[in-house]
mmCIF file of C-alpha atoms in Angstrom:
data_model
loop_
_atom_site.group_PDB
_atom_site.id
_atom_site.type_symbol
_atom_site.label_atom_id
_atom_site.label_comp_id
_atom_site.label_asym_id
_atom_site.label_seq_id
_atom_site.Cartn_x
_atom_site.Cartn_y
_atom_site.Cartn_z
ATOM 1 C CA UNK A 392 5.141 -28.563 -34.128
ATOM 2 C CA UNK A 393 7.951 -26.144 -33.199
ATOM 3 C CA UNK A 394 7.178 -23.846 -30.055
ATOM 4 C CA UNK A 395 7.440 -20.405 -30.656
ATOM 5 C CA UNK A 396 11.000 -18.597 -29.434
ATOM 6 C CA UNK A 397 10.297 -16.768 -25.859
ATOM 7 C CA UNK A 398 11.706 -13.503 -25.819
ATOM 8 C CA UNK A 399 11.679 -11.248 -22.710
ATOM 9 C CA UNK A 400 9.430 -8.504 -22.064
ATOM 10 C CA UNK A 401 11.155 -5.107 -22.036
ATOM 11 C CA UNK A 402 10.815 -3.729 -18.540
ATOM 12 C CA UNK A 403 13.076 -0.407 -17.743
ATOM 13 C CA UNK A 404 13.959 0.048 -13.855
ATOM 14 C CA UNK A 405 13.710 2.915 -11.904
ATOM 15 C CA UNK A 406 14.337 4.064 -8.259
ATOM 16 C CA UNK A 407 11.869 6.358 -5.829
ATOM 17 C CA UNK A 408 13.255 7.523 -2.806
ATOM 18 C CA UNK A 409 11.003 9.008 0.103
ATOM 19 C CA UNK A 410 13.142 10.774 2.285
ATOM 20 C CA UNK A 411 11.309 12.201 5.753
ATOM 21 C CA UNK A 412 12.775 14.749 8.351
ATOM 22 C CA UNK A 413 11.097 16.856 11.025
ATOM 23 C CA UNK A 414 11.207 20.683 10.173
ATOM 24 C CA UNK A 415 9.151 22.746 12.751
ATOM 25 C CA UNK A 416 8.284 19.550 14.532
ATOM 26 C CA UNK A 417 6.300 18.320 11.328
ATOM 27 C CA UNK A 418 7.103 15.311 9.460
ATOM 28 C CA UNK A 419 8.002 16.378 5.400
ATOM 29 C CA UNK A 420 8.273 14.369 3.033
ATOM 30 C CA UNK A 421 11.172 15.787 0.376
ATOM 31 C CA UNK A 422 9.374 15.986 -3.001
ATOM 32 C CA UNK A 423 11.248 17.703 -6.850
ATOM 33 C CA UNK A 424 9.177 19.811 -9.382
ATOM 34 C CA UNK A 425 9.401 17.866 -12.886
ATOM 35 C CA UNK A 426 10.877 19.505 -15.326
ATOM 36 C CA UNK A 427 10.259 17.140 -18.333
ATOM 37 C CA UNK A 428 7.738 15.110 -19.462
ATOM 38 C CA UNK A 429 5.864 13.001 -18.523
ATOM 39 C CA UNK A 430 4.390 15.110 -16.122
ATOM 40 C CA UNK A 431 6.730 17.884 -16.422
ATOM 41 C CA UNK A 432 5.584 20.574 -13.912
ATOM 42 C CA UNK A 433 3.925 18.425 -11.264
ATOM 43 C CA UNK A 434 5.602 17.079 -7.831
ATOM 44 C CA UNK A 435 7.025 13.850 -7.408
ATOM 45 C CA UNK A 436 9.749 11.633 -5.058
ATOM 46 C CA UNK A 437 13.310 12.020 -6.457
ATOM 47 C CA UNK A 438 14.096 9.014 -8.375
ATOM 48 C CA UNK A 439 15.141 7.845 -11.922
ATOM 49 C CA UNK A 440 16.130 5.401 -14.484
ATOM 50 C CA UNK A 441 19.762 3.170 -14.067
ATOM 51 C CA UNK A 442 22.504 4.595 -15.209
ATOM 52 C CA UNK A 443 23.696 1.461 -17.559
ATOM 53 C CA UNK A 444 23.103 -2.257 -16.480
ATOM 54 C CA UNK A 445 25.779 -2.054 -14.316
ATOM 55 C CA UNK A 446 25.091 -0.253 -11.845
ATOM 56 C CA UNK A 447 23.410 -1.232 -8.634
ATOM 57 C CA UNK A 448 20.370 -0.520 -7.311
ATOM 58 C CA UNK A 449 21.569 1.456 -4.324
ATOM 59 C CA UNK A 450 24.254 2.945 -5.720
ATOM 60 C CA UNK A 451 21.752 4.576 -8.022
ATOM 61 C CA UNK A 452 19.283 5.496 -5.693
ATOM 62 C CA UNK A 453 22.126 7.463 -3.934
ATOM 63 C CA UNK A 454 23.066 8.769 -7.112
ATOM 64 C CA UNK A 455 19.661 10.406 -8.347
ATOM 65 C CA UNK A 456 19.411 11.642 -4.451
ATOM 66 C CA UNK A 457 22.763 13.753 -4.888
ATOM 67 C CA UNK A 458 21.678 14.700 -8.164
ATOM 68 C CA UNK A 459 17.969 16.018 -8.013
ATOM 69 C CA UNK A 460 18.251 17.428 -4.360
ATOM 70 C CA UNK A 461 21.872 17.600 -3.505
ATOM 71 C CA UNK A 462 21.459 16.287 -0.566
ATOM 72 C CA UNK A 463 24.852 13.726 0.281
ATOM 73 C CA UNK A 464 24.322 10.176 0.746
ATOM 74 C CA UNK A 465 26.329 10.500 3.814
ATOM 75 C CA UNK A 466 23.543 12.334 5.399
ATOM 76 C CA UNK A 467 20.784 9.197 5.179
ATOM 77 C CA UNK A 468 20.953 5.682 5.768
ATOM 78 C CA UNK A 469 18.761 4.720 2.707
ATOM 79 C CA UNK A 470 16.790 1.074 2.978
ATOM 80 C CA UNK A 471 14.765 -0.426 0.730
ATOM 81 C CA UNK A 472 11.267 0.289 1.221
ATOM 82 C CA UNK A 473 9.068 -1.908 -1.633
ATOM 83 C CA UNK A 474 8.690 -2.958 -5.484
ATOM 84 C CA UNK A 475 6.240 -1.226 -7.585
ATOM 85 C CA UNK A 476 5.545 -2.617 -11.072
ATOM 86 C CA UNK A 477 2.104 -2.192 -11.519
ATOM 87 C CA UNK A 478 1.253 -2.304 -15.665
ATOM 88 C CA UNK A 479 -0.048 1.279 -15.647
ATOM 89 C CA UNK A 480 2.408 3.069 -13.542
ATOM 90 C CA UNK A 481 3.787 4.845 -16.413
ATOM 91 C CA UNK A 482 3.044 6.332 -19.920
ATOM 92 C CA UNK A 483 6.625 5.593 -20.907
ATOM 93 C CA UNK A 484 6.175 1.368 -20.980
ATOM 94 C CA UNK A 485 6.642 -0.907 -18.635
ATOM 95 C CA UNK A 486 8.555 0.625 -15.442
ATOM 96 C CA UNK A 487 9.507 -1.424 -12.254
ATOM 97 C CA UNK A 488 10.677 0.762 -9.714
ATOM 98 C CA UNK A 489 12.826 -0.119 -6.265
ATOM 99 C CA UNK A 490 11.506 2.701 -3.645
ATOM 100 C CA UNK A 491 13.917 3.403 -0.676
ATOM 101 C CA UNK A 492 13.193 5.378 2.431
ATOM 102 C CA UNK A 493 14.907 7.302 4.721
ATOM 103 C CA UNK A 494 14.091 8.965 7.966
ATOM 104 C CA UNK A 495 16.566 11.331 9.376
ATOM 105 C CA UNK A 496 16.935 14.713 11.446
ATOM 106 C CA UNK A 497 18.390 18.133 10.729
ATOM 107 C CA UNK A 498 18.737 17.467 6.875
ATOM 108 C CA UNK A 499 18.929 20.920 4.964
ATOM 109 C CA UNK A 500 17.069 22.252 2.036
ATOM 110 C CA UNK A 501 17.374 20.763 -0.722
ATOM 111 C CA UNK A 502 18.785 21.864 -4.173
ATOM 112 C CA UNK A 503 16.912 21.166 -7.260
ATOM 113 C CA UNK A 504 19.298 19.664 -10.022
ATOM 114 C CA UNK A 505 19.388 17.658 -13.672
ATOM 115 C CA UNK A 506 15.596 17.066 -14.595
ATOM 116 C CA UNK A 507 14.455 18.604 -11.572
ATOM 117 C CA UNK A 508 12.741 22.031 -11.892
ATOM 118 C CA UNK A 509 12.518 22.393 -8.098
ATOM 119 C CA UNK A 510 13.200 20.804 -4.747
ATOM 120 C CA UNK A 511 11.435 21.231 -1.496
ATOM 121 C CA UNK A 512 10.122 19.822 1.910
ATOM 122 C CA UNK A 513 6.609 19.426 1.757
ATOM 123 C CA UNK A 514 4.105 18.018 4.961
ATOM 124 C CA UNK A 515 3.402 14.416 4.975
ATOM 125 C CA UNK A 516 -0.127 15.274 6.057
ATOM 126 C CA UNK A 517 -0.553 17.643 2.665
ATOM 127 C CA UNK A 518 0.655 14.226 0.331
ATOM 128 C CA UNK A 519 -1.517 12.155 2.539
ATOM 129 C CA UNK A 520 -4.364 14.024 2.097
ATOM 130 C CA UNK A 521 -4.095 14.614 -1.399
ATOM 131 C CA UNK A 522 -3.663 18.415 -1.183
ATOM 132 C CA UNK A 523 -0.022 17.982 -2.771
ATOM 133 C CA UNK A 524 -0.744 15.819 -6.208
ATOM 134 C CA UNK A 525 1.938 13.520 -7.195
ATOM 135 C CA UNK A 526 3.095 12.230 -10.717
ATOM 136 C CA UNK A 527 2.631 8.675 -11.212
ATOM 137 C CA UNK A 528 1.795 6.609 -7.957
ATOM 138 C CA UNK A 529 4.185 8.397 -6.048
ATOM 139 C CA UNK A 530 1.383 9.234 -3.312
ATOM 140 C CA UNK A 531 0.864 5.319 -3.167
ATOM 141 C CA UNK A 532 4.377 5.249 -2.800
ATOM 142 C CA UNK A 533 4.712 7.828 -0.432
ATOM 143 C CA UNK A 534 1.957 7.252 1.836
ATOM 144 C CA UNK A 535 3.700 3.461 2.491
ATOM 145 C CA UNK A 536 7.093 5.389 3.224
ATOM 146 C CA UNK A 537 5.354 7.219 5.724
ATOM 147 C CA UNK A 538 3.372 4.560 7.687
ATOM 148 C CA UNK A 539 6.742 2.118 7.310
ATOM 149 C CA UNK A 540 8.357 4.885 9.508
ATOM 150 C CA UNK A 541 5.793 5.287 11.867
ATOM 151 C CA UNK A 542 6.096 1.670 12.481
ATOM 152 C CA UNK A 543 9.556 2.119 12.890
ATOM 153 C CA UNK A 544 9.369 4.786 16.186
ATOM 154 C CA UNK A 545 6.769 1.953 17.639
ATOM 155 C CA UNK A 546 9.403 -0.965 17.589
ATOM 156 C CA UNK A 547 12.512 0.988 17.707
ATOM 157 C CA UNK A 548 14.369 4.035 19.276
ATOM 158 C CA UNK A 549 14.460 6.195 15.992
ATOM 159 C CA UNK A 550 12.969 8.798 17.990
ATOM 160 C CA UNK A 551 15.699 9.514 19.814
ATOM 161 C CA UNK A 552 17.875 10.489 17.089
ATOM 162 C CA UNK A 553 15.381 13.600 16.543
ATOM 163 C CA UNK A 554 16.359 15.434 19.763
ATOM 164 C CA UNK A 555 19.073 16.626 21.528
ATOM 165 C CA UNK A 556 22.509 14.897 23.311
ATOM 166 C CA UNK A 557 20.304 15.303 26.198
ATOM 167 C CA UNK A 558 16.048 15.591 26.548
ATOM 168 C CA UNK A 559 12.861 15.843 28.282
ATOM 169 C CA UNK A 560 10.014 13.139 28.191
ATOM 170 C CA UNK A 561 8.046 16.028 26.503
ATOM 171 C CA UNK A 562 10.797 16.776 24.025
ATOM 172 C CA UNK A 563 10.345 13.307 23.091
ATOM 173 C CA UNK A 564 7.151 13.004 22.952
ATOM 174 C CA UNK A 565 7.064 16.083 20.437
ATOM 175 C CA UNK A 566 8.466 13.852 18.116
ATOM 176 C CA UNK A 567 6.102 10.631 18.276
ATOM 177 C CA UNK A 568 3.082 13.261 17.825
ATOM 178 C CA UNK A 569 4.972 14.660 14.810
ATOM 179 C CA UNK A 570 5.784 11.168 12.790
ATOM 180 C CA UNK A 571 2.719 9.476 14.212
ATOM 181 C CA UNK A 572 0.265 13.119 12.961
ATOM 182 C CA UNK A 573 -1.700 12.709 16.422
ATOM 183 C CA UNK A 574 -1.872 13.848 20.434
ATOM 184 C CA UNK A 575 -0.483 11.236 22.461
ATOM 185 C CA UNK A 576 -2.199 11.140 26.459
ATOM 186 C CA UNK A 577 1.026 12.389 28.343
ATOM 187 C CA UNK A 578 0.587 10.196 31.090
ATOM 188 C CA UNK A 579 -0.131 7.034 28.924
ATOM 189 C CA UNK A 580 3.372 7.962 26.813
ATOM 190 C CA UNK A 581 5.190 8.322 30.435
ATOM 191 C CA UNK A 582 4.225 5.248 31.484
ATOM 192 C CA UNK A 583 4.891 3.459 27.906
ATOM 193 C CA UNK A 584 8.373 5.259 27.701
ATOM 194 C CA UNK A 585 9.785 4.160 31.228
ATOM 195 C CA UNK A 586 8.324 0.520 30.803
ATOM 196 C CA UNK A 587 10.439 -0.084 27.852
ATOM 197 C CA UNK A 588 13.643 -0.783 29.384
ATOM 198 C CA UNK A 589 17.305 0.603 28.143
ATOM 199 C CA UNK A 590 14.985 3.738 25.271
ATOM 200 C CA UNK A 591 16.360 6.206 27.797
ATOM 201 C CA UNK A 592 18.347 6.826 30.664
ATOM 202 C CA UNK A 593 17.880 10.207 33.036
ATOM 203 C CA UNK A 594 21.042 11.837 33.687
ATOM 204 C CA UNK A 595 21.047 12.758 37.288
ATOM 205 C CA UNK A 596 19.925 17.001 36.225
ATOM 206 C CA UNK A 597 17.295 18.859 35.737
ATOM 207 C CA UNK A 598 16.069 21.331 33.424
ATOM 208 C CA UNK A 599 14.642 24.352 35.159
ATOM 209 C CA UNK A 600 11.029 25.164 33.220
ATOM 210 C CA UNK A 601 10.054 28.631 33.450
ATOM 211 C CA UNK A 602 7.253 28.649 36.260
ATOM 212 C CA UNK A 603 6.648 25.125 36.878
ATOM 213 C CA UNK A 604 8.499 21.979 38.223
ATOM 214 C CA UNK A 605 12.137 21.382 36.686
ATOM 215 C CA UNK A 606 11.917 18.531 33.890
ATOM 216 C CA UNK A 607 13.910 15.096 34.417
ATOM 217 C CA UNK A 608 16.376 15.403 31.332
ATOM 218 C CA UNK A 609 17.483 11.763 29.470
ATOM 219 C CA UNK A 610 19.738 10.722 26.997
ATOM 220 C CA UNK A 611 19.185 7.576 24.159
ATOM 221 C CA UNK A 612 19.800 4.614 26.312
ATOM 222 C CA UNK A 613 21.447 1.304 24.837
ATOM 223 C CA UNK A 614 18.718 -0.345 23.491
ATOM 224 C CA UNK A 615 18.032 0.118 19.906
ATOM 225 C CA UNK A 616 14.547 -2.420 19.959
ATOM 226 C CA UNK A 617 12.114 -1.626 22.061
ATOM 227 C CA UNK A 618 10.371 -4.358 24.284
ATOM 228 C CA UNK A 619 7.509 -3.622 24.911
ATOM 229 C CA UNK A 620 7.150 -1.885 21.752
ATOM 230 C CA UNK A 621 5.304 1.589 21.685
ATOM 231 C CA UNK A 622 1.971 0.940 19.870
ATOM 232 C CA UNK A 623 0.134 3.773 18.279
ATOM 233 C CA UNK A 624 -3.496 4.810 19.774
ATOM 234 C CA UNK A 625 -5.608 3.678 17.162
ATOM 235 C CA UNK A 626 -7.244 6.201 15.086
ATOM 236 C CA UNK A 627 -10.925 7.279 15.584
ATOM 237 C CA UNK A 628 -13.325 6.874 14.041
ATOM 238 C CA UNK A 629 -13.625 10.211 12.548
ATOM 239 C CA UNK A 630 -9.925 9.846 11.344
ATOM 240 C CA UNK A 631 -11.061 6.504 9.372
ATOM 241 C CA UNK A 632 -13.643 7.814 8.011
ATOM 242 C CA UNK A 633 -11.902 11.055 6.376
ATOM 243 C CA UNK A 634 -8.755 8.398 5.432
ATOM 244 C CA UNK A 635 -11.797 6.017 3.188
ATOM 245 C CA UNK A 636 -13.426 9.518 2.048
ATOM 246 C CA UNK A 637 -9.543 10.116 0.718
ATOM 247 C CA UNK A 638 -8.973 6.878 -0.981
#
C-alpha cells in the first residue's frame, strides 16, 4: 500500500516589533492605527508580511519599522524577542510571526506610513491594562516585550542610557520606577546601586538642588552586567490581584 505524498502546510510569516522609550518619564509602547482589514481601524505593533522569500527576518523587521512609523533603523538596536504561531492568531490562515523588541531613549514621534492609518506612543500601563485594545495577540505580544525589558534594567545597565552624560542617583532612579511601573524605597535603590560595582562612577561635582543638600552627580561606569543584579520589589498583593482580574 502506497503512503500518501506529504505536502507542507502553508504557513505565511510575519514580523511584530515592540519598540519602548520613556516620554515624560513613562514607559510607551509605539503602537500604528490599521488601516486595512483585518482589523482595519484598531491599534496594533508595527509589523508585516516578508517581502519575497528572500529576504531576512531582520532585515524586514527594520523594513516595516521605517515604513509604518518612519522611525530609522539606526535609531534602535532591534533583538529578537519570541515566536508566535498560535493556530488562531489570525483570520487570514496560518501566520507565524518573529516579534523583536527594542528599548531606547529620546526616539521622536513617529510617522504613520503604507497600511498604517496612524502612528503614536501610547503608555505601557494603558496596553497592560487593557484600556488600549490591540488587533490580534499583539497585547500578548506586547505585554512579554515589556516585562523582557524590565528584566533587562535588573541584570544590566540599560538604565543608564536614559539619562544624561552626567546624573543623580534620583535621576536614575526616575527611570527604574518608569520601566519597572512602581515606587522604589530610595534608600533600598542607594544601597542596591552602589553595591553593584563598575553601574556608575561619581564624578568628583556636585549638583546644587534648590534648598537642600547638593546631589553627588555620576556617569555610566564600565560595566555593562550588573553583579549583583537589581531585583524588582515584588508586587503586592493588591497589584496581583488586579493583574489575574485583567487576564
Amino acid at each position: 500500500m502506497q503512503d500518501d505524498v506529504w505536502s507542507p502546510t502553508p504557513v505565511l510569516l510575519t514580523v511584530d516589533l515592540v519598540i519602548l522609550t520613556l516620554r515624560e518619564s513613562h514607559l510607551h509602547v509605539l503602537l500604528v492605527e490599521r488601516g486595512e482589514d483585518p482589523f482595519q481601524g484598531m491599534r496594533a505593533l508595527p509589523g508585516g508580511f516578508l517581502n519575497h522569500d528572500g529576504e531576512e527576518i531582520l532585515d524586514a523587521a527594520h523594513r516595516e519599522l521605517s515604513e509604518e512609523t518612519a522611525l530609522a533603523s539606526s535609531w534602535v538596536h532591534l533583538e529578537q524577542l519570541a515566536v508566535y504561531g498560535d493556530s488562531g492568531r489570525d483570520p487570514r490562515g496560518r501566520v507565524v510571526s518573529v516579534a523583536h523588541l527594542a528599548i531606547a531613549p529620546g526616539l521622536p514621534d513617529p510617522v504613520a506610513g503604507t497600511d498604517a492609518a496612524d502612528a503614536a506612543w501610547v503608555p505601557a500601563e494603558a496596553v497592560l491594562s487593557g484600556e488600549a485594545e490591540l488587533a490580534f495577540d499583539h497585547r500578548r505580544i506586547a505585554t512579554d516585550g515589556i516585562e523582557h525589558a524590565r528584566t533587562k534594567l535588573e541584570f544590566s545597565s540599560l538604565a543608564t542610557a536614559f539619562c544624561g552624560e552626567e546624573f543623580t542617583i534620583a535621576e536614575l532612579q526616575q527611570v527604574y520606577e518608569a520601566v519597572w511601573g512602581t515606587e522604589l524605597d530610595t534608600r533600598n535603590f542607594y544601597r542596591k546601586v552602589q553595591a553593584a560595582k563598575g553601574f556608575i562612577i561619581p564624578v568628583g561635582t556636585d549638583r546644587r538642588s534648590t534648598g537642600g543638600r547638593p546631589a553627588r552627580l555620576y556617569r555610566a561606569g564600565p560595566k555593562t552586567v550588573l553583579f549583583p543584579p537589581l531585583i524588582r520589589p515584588a508586587p503586592s498583593a493588591t497589584e496581583e490581584n488586579t493583574r489575574g482580574e485583567e487576564e
